[in-house]
């Protein structure tokens, strides 16, 4: 049976609108598009009548596709949010859409496609059979998809010979189409500023650095703060180089950016869609490496490691509570998963007992304690390499991958020459079981602030 309604959901910038438009183009049918946010501020009654007109027009021109963007703007769970003023209009508009869809006999040849970034707030009435009962995840593109997107957006950009789009695609996991376009714009701006006639690899590297790490900030650190930051970042970086299976260290810097005094940036060779337990422990060890280095060198730690601790705790908590990686808790899910999983498996919001929650806390503490001990021990054993890396950082402020590994006296990991062969139709991958990337975002920024 042909569906009446299809819901596209995924993070902003993943191209949901483009996808809907492409479907209409491919089917060679008229495309009617509205954004639900337009209705929010309308006078009562106007939204509903616009919806009525829209459906009438589409039926007249059938077969046709109606696209409703930002469905969550009117399709929120009723009664949620607490504002009553705009609610009437929103509700009337929503009701009109539901009435129109329920009125389809199935022979009109009109399909409604809606898009949202926030499927978890939608009113369940929208998801009932006969309404938006087909759900399609629009995930961020994989490496092959990013390469294709980069090719499209650089079509009219003069690229220097040293630019390798496949390499850029491999170092930008998690970026969506809009991010990649922004990256190319930044690189082109940088090229113009430097008087280049073509956009070079350096322009891309600088643009990526600015986007991922933030723009450099001109503040003067005391010699003591610089040295401490150098050791802190070297602790992260050295453990990133030594922990088996850890993502390669791409850049280490003690140039202050945003709130951060220093940054260690790691990214995988290829996209990761699942994480092994030892990899995750390695990530925690690395996250705690800055603090461990400070303890080793200065015998005390500072307030600067706050975001490191948050990151380490977040990973450990998910290992225990979501991914069944603690024997004491066992293979049960006691923490809520990502929003889209809650949508697909309602009722999985995991109300666990107080006893279980205590046990989770204990297990999280055990894992982070073990990882901290490991970080400290490894850095103690490799003290000379730590000193050497920190020394190089103090001298050069920023070290790229080859220089960082050289300063630490560690062979650089083998880089895969050829990226994985693009698979057909990889532009919109649908990956239902991603261990979601937010928990493992590698750029670490180290903030240091008073109490
Ligand atoms: Zn840190």
CSV table of C-alpha atoms and ligand atoms in Angstrom, one decimal:
chain,number,residue,atom,x,y,z
A,1,UNK,CA,0.0,0.0,0.0
A,2,UNK,CA,1.2,3.5,-0.8
A,3,UNK,CA,1.8,5.4,2.5
A,4,UNK,CA,-0.1,8.6,3.1
A,5,UNK,CA,2.5,10.2,5.4
A,6,UNK,CA,6.2,9.9,5.7
A,7,UNK,CA,8.2,11.4,8.5
A,8,UNK,CA,11.8,12.3,7.9
A,9,UNK,CA,13.8,12.8,11.1
A,10,UNK,CA,17.4,13.5,11.8
A,11,UNK,CA,19.8,16.3,12.9
A,12,UNK,CA,19.7,19.7,11.4
A,13,UNK,CA,21.6,20.1,8.1
A,14,UNK,CA,21.3,16.5,7.0
A,15,UNK,CA,19.3,17.5,3.9
A,16,UNK,CA,15.7,16.4,4.8
A,17,UNK,CA,14.2,19.2,2.6
A,18,UNK,CA,16.5,18.4,-0.3
A,19,UNK,CA,15.6,14.7,0.1
A,20,UNK,CA,11.8,15.5,-0.1
A,21,UNK,CA,12.4,17.7,-3.1
A,22,UNK,CA,14.4,15.0,-4.8
A,23,UNK,CA,11.6,12.5,-4.3
A,24,UNK,CA,9.2,14.8,-6.0
A,25,UNK,CA,11.7,15.5,-8.8
A,26,UNK,CA,12.4,11.8,-9.2
A,27,UNK,CA,8.7,11.1,-9.4
A,28,UNK,CA,8.1,14.1,-11.6
A,29,UNK,CA,5.2,15.4,-9.6
A,30,UNK,CA,4.4,18.9,-8.2
A,31,UNK,CA,5.9,19.8,-4.9
A,32,UNK,CA,4.0,21.8,-2.3
A,33,UNK,CA,6.1,23.0,0.6
A,34,UNK,CA,5.3,24.8,3.8
A,35,UNK,CA,7.1,25.3,7.1
A,36,UNK,CA,5.0,24.6,10.1
A,37,UNK,CA,6.8,27.4,12.0
A,38,UNK,CA,5.0,29.9,9.8
A,39,UNK,CA,1.7,28.9,11.4
A,40,UNK,CA,2.8,29.6,15.0
A,41,UNK,CA,2.3,33.4,14.8
A,42,UNK,CA,-0.7,33.4,12.6
A,43,UNK,CA,-4.1,34.7,13.6
A,44,UNK,CA,-6.4,32.0,14.7
A,45,UNK,CA,-8.1,30.2,11.9
A,46,UNK,CA,-5.7,31.3,9.2
A,47,UNK,CA,-3.4,28.3,9.6
A,48,UNK,CA,-6.2,25.8,9.3
A,49,UNK,CA,-7.6,27.5,6.1
A,50,UNK,CA,-4.1,27.6,4.6
A,51,UNK,CA,-3.8,23.9,5.2
A,52,UNK,CA,-7.2,23.3,3.6
A,53,UNK,CA,-6.2,25.2,0.5
A,54,UNK,CA,-2.9,23.5,0.3
A,55,UNK,CA,-4.4,20.0,0.3
A,56,UNK,CA,-7.1,21.1,-2.1
A,57,UNK,CA,-4.5,22.4,-4.5
A,58,UNK,CA,-2.4,19.2,-4.2
A,59,UNK,CA,-5.4,17.0,-4.8
A,60,UNK,CA,-6.3,19.0,-7.9
A,61,UNK,CA,-2.7,18.6,-9.2
A,62,UNK,CA,-2.4,15.0,-8.1
A,63,UNK,CA,-0.2,13.0,-8.1
A,64,UNK,CA,1.6,15.4,-5.9
A,65,UNK,CA,3.8,15.7,-2.8
A,66,UNK,CA,3.1,18.0,0.2
A,67,UNK,CA,6.1,18.8,2.3
A,68,UNK,CA,5.7,20.1,5.8
A,69,UNK,CA,9.0,21.3,7.3
A,70,UNK,CA,9.6,21.7,11.1
A,71,UNK,CA,6.6,19.7,11.9
A,72,UNK,CA,7.4,19.9,15.6
A,73,UNK,CA,6.5,23.6,15.6
A,74,UNK,CA,2.8,22.7,15.5
A,75,UNK,CA,3.0,19.0,16.2
A,76,UNK,CA,4.1,19.0,19.8
A,77,UNK,CA,2.4,16.9,22.4
A,78,UNK,CA,-0.7,18.8,23.3
A,79,UNK,CA,-0.6,20.5,26.6
A,80,UNK,CA,3.2,20.5,26.7
A,81,UNK,CA,5.1,23.7,26.8
A,82,UNK,CA,2.7,25.6,29.0
A,83,UNK,CA,1.9,28.5,26.8
A,84,UNK,CA,-1.7,28.9,26.0
A,85,UNK,CA,-1.8,31.9,23.8
A,86,UNK,CA,-0.4,30.5,20.6
A,87,UNK,CA,-1.7,27.0,21.4
A,88,UNK,CA,-5.1,27.4,19.8
A,89,UNK,CA,-3.8,28.2,16.4
A,90,UNK,CA,-1.2,25.5,16.6
A,91,UNK,CA,-3.8,22.9,17.6
A,92,UNK,CA,-6.3,24.0,14.9
A,93,UNK,CA,-3.6,23.8,12.3
A,94,UNK,CA,-2.5,20.4,13.5
A,95,UNK,CA,-6.1,19.1,13.6
A,96,UNK,CA,-6.7,20.3,10.1
A,97,UNK,CA,-3.6,18.4,8.8
A,98,UNK,CA,-4.9,15.3,10.6
A,99,UNK,CA,-8.4,15.7,9.3
A,100,UNK,CA,-7.1,16.1,5.7
A,101,UNK,CA,-4.9,13.0,6.0
A,102,UNK,CA,-7.6,11.0,7.6
A,103,UNK,CA,-9.9,12.0,4.8
A,104,UNK,CA,-7.7,10.5,2.1
A,105,UNK,CA,-9.3,7.5,0.5
A,106,UNK,CA,-6.0,6.3,-0.8
A,107,UNK,CA,-6.7,7.1,-4.4
A,108,UNK,CA,-5.9,10.8,-4.4
A,109,UNK,CA,-2.3,10.3,-5.2
A,110,UNK,CA,-1.2,12.8,-2.6
A,111,UNK,CA,1.7,11.9,-0.2
A,112,UNK,CA,2.6,14.1,2.8
A,113,UNK,CA,6.2,14.2,3.7
A,114,UNK,CA,7.1,16.0,7.0
A,115,UNK,CA,10.5,16.7,8.5
A,116,UNK,CA,11.6,17.3,12.1
A,117,UNK,CA,14.8,17.4,14.1
A,118,UNK,CA,12.9,16.5,17.2
A,119,UNK,CA,10.8,13.4,16.8
A,120,UNK,CA,10.6,12.8,20.5
A,121,UNK,CA,8.4,15.9,21.1
A,122,UNK,CA,5.7,15.0,18.5
A,123,UNK,CA,2.2,14.3,19.5
A,124,UNK,CA,1.6,10.5,19.3
A,125,UNK,CA,-1.6,11.2,17.3
A,126,UNK,CA,0.6,12.2,14.4
A,127,UNK,CA,2.3,8.8,14.3
A,128,UNK,CA,-0.9,6.6,14.2
A,129,UNK,CA,-1.5,4.3,11.3
A,130,UNK,CA,-2.8,6.2,8.3
A,131,UNK,CA,-0.9,9.3,9.3
A,132,UNK,CA,2.9,9.6,9.5
A,133,UNK,CA,3.3,5.9,10.0
A,134,UNK,CA,6.4,5.6,7.8
A,135,UNK,CA,9.5,6.9,9.6
A,136,UNK,CA,12.8,7.5,7.8
A,137,UNK,CA,16.0,8.4,9.7
A,138,UNK,CA,18.1,10.9,7.8
A,139,UNK,CA,21.5,10.3,9.4
A,140,UNK,CA,24.6,12.4,9.0
A,141,UNK,CA,26.5,11.2,5.9
A,142,UNK,CA,29.2,8.6,6.1
A,143,UNK,CA,32.7,9.0,4.7
A,144,UNK,CA,31.6,8.1,1.1
A,145,UNK,CA,28.6,10.5,1.4
A,146,UNK,CA,30.8,13.3,2.7
A,147,UNK,CA,33.2,12.9,-0.3
A,148,UNK,CA,30.3,13.2,-2.7
A,149,UNK,CA,29.0,16.3,-0.9
A,150,UNK,CA,32.4,17.9,-1.0
A,151,UNK,CA,32.7,17.2,-4.7
A,152,UNK,CA,29.3,18.9,-5.3
A,153,UNK,CA,30.2,22.0,-3.3
A,154,UNK,CA,33.6,22.4,-4.7
A,155,UNK,CA,32.5,22.2,-8.3
A,156,UNK,CA,32.9,25.9,-8.9
A,157,UNK,CA,35.9,26.3,-6.4
A,158,UNK,CA,39.4,26.3,-7.9
A,159,UNK,CA,41.3,23.7,-5.9
A,160,UNK,CA,45.1,23.4,-5.7
A,161,UNK,CA,46.7,20.1,-6.6
A,162,UNK,CA,47.6,19.3,-3.0
A,163,UNK,CA,43.9,19.2,-1.9
A,164,UNK,CA,42.7,15.7,-1.5
A,165,UNK,CA,38.9,15.7,-0.9
A,166,UNK,CA,39.0,12.0,0.2
A,167,UNK,CA,41.3,13.0,3.1
A,168,UNK,CA,39.1,15.8,4.1
A,169,UNK,CA,36.1,13.5,4.0
A,170,UNK,CA,38.0,11.0,6.3
A,171,UNK,CA,38.8,13.7,8.9
A,172,UNK,CA,35.3,15.2,9.2
A,173,UNK,CA,33.1,12.4,10.8
A,174,UNK,CA,29.9,13.8,12.1
A,175,UNK,CA,29.7,16.7,9.8
A,176,UNK,CA,26.6,17.2,7.8
A,177,UNK,CA,26.1,18.8,4.4
A,178,UNK,CA,25.7,22.3,5.8
A,179,UNK,CA,28.9,21.9,7.9
A,180,UNK,CA,30.9,20.8,4.8
A,181,UNK,CA,29.6,23.7,2.8
A,182,UNK,CA,30.6,26.0,5.6
A,183,UNK,CA,34.1,24.4,5.7
A,184,UNK,CA,34.6,25.1,2.0
A,185,UNK,CA,33.4,28.7,2.4
A,186,UNK,CA,35.9,29.2,5.3
A,187,UNK,CA,38.7,27.7,3.3
A,188,UNK,CA,37.9,29.9,0.3
A,189,UNK,CA,37.8,33.0,2.5
A,190,UNK,CA,41.1,32.1,4.0
A,191,UNK,CA,42.6,31.6,0.5
A,192,UNK,CA,41.3,35.0,-0.6
A,193,UNK,CA,42.8,36.6,2.6
A,194,UNK,CA,46.2,35.0,1.9
A,195,UNK,CA,46.1,36.0,-1.8
A,196,UNK,CA,46.0,32.5,-3.0
A,197,UNK,CA,44.6,32.0,-6.5
A,198,UNK,CA,43.5,28.5,-5.7
A,199,UNK,CA,42.3,27.0,-2.4
A,200,UNK,CA,45.1,25.0,-0.9
A,201,UNK,CA,45.4,22.2,1.6
A,202,UNK,CA,46.6,24.7,4.1
A,203,UNK,CA,43.5,26.8,3.7
A,204,UNK,CA,41.4,23.7,4.4
A,205,UNK,CA,43.5,22.7,7.4
A,206,UNK,CA,43.2,26.2,8.9
A,207,UNK,CA,39.5,26.4,8.2
A,208,UNK,CA,38.9,23.0,9.8
A,209,UNK,CA,41.0,24.0,12.8
A,210,UNK,CA,39.0,27.2,13.2
A,211,UNK,CA,35.6,25.3,13.0
A,212,UNK,CA,36.5,22.3,15.1
A,213,UNK,CA,38.7,24.0,17.7
A,214,UNK,CA,37.4,27.5,17.7
A,215,UNK,CA,39.2,30.7,16.7
A,216,UNK,CA,42.4,31.6,18.5
A,217,UNK,CA,42.1,34.1,21.3
A,218,UNK,CA,44.7,36.6,22.1
A,219,UNK,CA,45.4,36.3,25.8
A,220,UNK,CA,48.8,36.2,27.5
A,221,UNK,CA,49.4,33.3,29.8
A,222,UNK,CA,52.0,33.4,32.5
A,223,UNK,CA,55.0,31.1,31.9
A,224,UNK,CA,53.7,28.8,34.6
A,225,UNK,CA,50.3,28.5,33.1
A,226,UNK,CA,51.7,27.8,29.7
A,227,UNK,CA,53.9,25.1,31.1
A,228,UNK,CA,51.1,23.5,33.0
A,229,UNK,CA,48.8,23.6,30.0
A,230,UNK,CA,51.6,22.0,27.9
A,231,UNK,CA,51.9,19.1,30.3
A,232,UNK,CA,48.1,18.8,30.5
A,233,UNK,CA,47.7,18.5,26.8
A,234,UNK,CA,50.7,16.3,26.4
A,235,UNK,CA,49.1,13.9,28.9
A,236,UNK,CA,46.0,13.7,26.7
A,237,UNK,CA,48.0,13.4,23.6
A,238,UNK,CA,50.5,10.8,24.8
A,239,UNK,CA,47.8,8.5,26.1
A,240,UNK,CA,46.0,9.0,22.8
A,241,UNK,CA,49.2,7.7,21.1
A,242,UNK,CA,49.8,4.9,23.5
A,243,UNK,CA,46.4,3.4,24.2
A,244,UNK,CA,45.8,0.5,21.9
A,245,UNK,CA,43.2,1.2,19.2
A,246,UNK,CA,42.8,4.9,20.2
A,247,UNK,CA,42.0,7.4,17.4
A,248,UNK,CA,45.2,9.0,16.0
A,249,UNK,CA,46.2,12.4,17.5
A,250,UNK,CA,45.8,15.0,14.7
A,251,UNK,CA,46.7,18.1,16.5
A,252,UNK,CA,47.9,19.3,19.9
A,253,UNK,CA,47.9,23.0,20.7
A,254,UNK,CA,48.4,25.3,23.7
A,255,UNK,CA,47.0,28.4,21.8
A,256,UNK,CA,44.0,29.6,23.8
A,257,UNK,CA,40.7,29.3,21.9
A,258,UNK,CA,37.3,30.3,23.2
A,259,UNK,CA,37.2,29.2,26.8
A,260,UNK,CA,39.9,26.7,26.3
A,261,UNK,CA,43.6,27.1,27.1
A,262,UNK,CA,44.6,24.1,25.1
A,263,UNK,CA,43.3,21.5,22.8
A,264,UNK,CA,44.1,17.9,21.8
A,265,UNK,CA,42.2,16.8,18.7
A,266,UNK,CA,41.8,13.1,17.8
A,267,UNK,CA,39.8,11.6,15.0
A,268,UNK,CA,39.3,8.1,13.7
A,269,UNK,CA,40.8,6.9,10.4
A,270,UNK,CA,37.3,5.9,9.2
A,271,UNK,CA,33.8,6.5,10.6
A,272,UNK,CA,33.0,4.4,13.6
A,273,UNK,CA,29.5,2.9,14.0
A,274,UNK,CA,30.2,0.9,17.1
A,275,UNK,CA,32.6,1.0,20.0
A,276,UNK,CA,34.4,-1.8,21.7
A,277,UNK,CA,34.8,-1.8,25.4
A,278,UNK,CA,38.6,-1.5,25.3
A,279,UNK,CA,38.3,1.5,22.9
A,280,UNK,CA,35.9,3.2,25.3
A,281,UNK,CA,38.2,2.6,28.2
A,282,UNK,CA,41.0,4.0,26.2
A,283,UNK,CA,38.9,7.1,25.6
A,284,UNK,CA,38.4,7.5,29.3
A,285,UNK,CA,42.1,7.0,30.0
A,286,UNK,CA,42.9,9.7,27.4
A,287,UNK,CA,40.3,12.1,28.8
A,288,UNK,CA,41.8,11.8,32.3
A,289,UNK,CA,45.3,12.0,30.9
A,290,UNK,CA,45.5,15.8,31.4
A,291,UNK,CA,44.7,15.6,35.1
A,292,UNK,CA,47.0,12.6,35.5
A,293,UNK,CA,49.9,14.6,33.9
A,294,UNK,CA,49.3,17.5,36.2
A,295,UNK,CA,49.3,15.2,39.2
A,296,UNK,CA,52.5,13.5,38.1
A,297,UNK,CA,54.4,16.8,37.4
A,298,UNK,CA,52.9,19.1,40.0
A,299,UNK,CA,51.6,16.7,42.7
A,300,UNK,CA,48.2,18.5,42.5
A,301,UNK,CA,45.5,19.1,40.0
A,302,UNK,CA,43.7,22.3,39.1
A,303,UNK,CA,40.1,23.3,38.2
A,304,UNK,CA,40.9,23.1,34.5
A,305,UNK,CA,39.9,19.5,34.1
A,306,UNK,CA,36.2,19.9,34.6
A,307,UNK,CA,35.2,19.2,31.0
A,308,UNK,CA,37.6,16.2,30.9
A,309,UNK,CA,35.9,14.7,34.0
A,310,UNK,CA,32.5,15.3,32.4
A,311,UNK,CA,33.5,13.5,29.3
A,312,UNK,CA,35.0,10.6,31.1
A,313,UNK,CA,32.0,10.2,33.3
A,314,UNK,CA,29.6,10.4,30.4
A,315,UNK,CA,31.3,7.6,28.5
A,316,UNK,CA,31.6,5.4,31.7
A,317,UNK,CA,27.9,6.0,32.5
A,318,UNK,CA,26.8,4.9,29.0
A,319,UNK,CA,29.1,1.8,29.2
A,320,UNK,CA,27.4,0.8,32.4
A,321,UNK,CA,23.8,2.0,31.8
A,322,UNK,CA,23.2,1.5,28.1
A,323,UNK,CA,25.7,-0.8,26.6
A,324,UNK,CA,25.8,-3.7,29.1
A,325,UNK,CA,29.5,-3.4,29.8
A,326,UNK,CA,29.4,-3.8,33.5
A,327,UNK,CA,29.1,-7.3,35.0
A,328,UNK,CA,27.4,-6.0,38.1
A,329,UNK,CA,24.6,-4.3,36.2
A,330,UNK,CA,24.5,-7.0,33.5
A,331,UNK,CA,23.0,-6.7,30.1
A,332,UNK,CA,20.1,-4.4,30.9
A,333,UNK,CA,19.5,-0.9,29.7
A,334,UNK,CA,18.9,1.4,32.7
A,335,UNK,CA,19.5,4.7,31.0
A,336,UNK,CA,17.3,6.2,28.3
A,337,UNK,CA,18.7,5.9,24.9
A,338,UNK,CA,18.8,8.6,22.2
A,339,UNK,CA,15.6,10.3,21.3
A,340,UNK,CA,14.9,8.4,18.1
A,341,UNK,CA,15.1,5.1,19.9
A,342,UNK,CA,12.5,6.3,22.4
A,343,UNK,CA,10.3,7.1,19.5
A,344,UNK,CA,10.6,3.6,18.0
A,345,UNK,CA,10.3,1.8,21.2
A,346,UNK,CA,8.0,3.7,23.4
A,347,UNK,CA,8.0,2.7,27.0
A,348,UNK,CA,11.7,2.2,27.1
A,349,UNK,CA,12.4,5.2,29.2
A,350,UNK,CA,13.8,2.8,31.8
A,351,UNK,CA,12.5,3.5,35.3
A,352,UNK,CA,15.1,1.7,37.3
A,353,UNK,CA,15.1,1.0,41.0
A,354,UNK,CA,17.1,3.2,43.4
A,355,UNK,CA,19.3,0.2,44.2
A,356,UNK,CA,20.2,-0.1,40.5
A,357,UNK,CA,20.9,3.5,40.2
A,358,UNK,CA,23.3,3.4,43.2
A,359,UNK,CA,25.0,0.4,41.6
A,360,UNK,CA,25.4,2.3,38.4
A,361,UNK,CA,27.1,5.1,40.2
A,362,UNK,CA,29.4,2.7,41.9
A,363,UNK,CA,30.3,1.0,38.7
A,364,UNK,CA,30.9,4.4,36.9
A,365,UNK,CA,33.2,5.3,39.8
A,366,UNK,CA,35.0,2.0,39.6
A,367,UNK,CA,35.6,2.3,35.9
A,368,UNK,CA,36.9,6.0,36.0
A,369,UNK,CA,39.1,5.2,39.0
A,370,UNK,CA,40.7,2.2,37.2
A,371,UNK,CA,41.2,4.4,34.1
A,372,UNK,CA,42.8,7.2,36.1
A,373,UNK,CA,45.2,4.8,37.8
A,374,UNK,CA,46.1,3.4,34.3
A,375,UNK,CA,46.6,6.9,33.0
A,376,UNK,CA,48.9,7.9,35.9
A,377,UNK,CA,50.9,4.6,35.6
A,378,UNK,CA,51.4,4.9,31.9
A,379,UNK,CA,52.5,8.5,32.1
A,380,UNK,CA,54.9,7.6,34.9
A,381,UNK,CA,56.5,4.9,32.8
A,382,UNK,CA,56.7,7.2,29.8
A,383,UNK,CA,57.8,10.3,31.7
A,384,UNK,CA,60.6,11.1,29.3
A,385,UNK,CA,58.3,11.1,26.3
A,386,UNK,CA,55.9,13.3,28.2
A,387,UNK,CA,58.7,15.8,28.9
A,388,UNK,CA,59.7,15.8,25.3
A,389,UNK,CA,56.2,16.3,24.0
A,390,UNK,CA,55.5,19.1,26.5
A,391,UNK,CA,58.9,20.7,25.5
A,392,UNK,CA,58.0,20.7,21.8
A,393,UNK,CA,54.6,22.2,22.6
A,394,UNK,CA,56.1,25.0,24.6
A,395,UNK,CA,58.5,25.7,21.7
A,396,UNK,CA,56.0,25.5,18.8
A,397,UNK,CA,52.6,26.0,20.5
A,398,UNK,CA,50.8,23.8,17.9
A,399,UNK,CA,51.9,20.4,16.7
A,400,UNK,CA,50.4,18.6,13.7
A,401,UNK,CA,50.1,14.8,13.7
A,402,UNK,CA,53.6,14.0,12.3
A,403,UNK,CA,55.4,16.5,14.6
A,404,UNK,CA,53.5,15.4,17.6
A,405,UNK,CA,54.3,11.7,17.1
A,406,UNK,CA,57.9,12.6,16.4
A,407,UNK,CA,58.3,14.7,19.5
A,408,UNK,CA,56.9,11.8,21.6
A,409,UNK,CA,59.2,9.4,19.8
A,410,UNK,CA,56.2,7.2,18.8
A,411,UNK,CA,55.8,5.9,15.2
A,412,UNK,CA,52.8,7.5,13.5
A,413,UNK,CA,49.9,5.2,12.9
A,414,UNK,CA,49.6,3.9,9.3
A,415,UNK,CA,47.2,6.0,7.3
A,416,UNK,CA,45.0,4.1,5.0
A,417,UNK,CA,46.0,5.3,1.5
A,418,UNK,CA,42.7,4.7,-0.1
A,419,UNK,CA,39.4,5.5,1.7
A,420,UNK,CA,36.9,2.7,1.7
A,421,UNK,CA,35.2,2.3,-1.7
A,422,UNK,CA,32.0,4.3,-1.9
A,423,UNK,CA,29.0,2.0,-1.8
A,424,UNK,CA,26.2,2.7,-4.2
A,425,UNK,CA,23.5,4.9,-2.8
A,426,UNK,CA,25.4,5.8,0.2
A,427,UNK,CA,24.2,9.4,0.2
A,428,UNK,CA,21.6,8.9,2.8
A,429,UNK,CA,22.7,6.0,5.0
A,430,UNK,CA,20.2,4.7,7.4
A,431,UNK,CA,22.0,3.2,10.4
A,432,UNK,CA,19.6,2.2,13.1
A,433,UNK,CA,22.1,1.0,15.7
A,434,UNK,CA,24.7,3.8,15.9
A,435,UNK,CA,26.3,4.1,19.3
A,436,UNK,CA,25.6,7.7,19.0
A,437,UNK,CA,28.4,10.0,18.3
A,438,UNK,CA,27.6,12.7,20.9
A,439,UNK,CA,29.1,10.6,23.6
A,440,UNK,CA,32.4,10.3,21.8
A,441,UNK,CA,33.2,13.6,20.3
A,442,UNK,CA,37.0,13.8,20.3
A,443,UNK,CA,37.9,17.4,20.4
A,444,UNK,CA,38.8,18.1,24.0
A,445,UNK,CA,38.9,21.7,25.1
A,446,UNK,CA,40.3,22.4,28.4
A,447,UNK,CA,38.8,25.2,30.3
A,448,UNK,CA,40.4,26.7,33.2
A,449,UNK,CA,38.5,29.1,35.4
A,450,UNK,CA,38.2,30.1,39.0
A,451,UNK,CA,35.5,28.9,41.3
B,1,LIG,ZN1,42.1,18.3,29.5
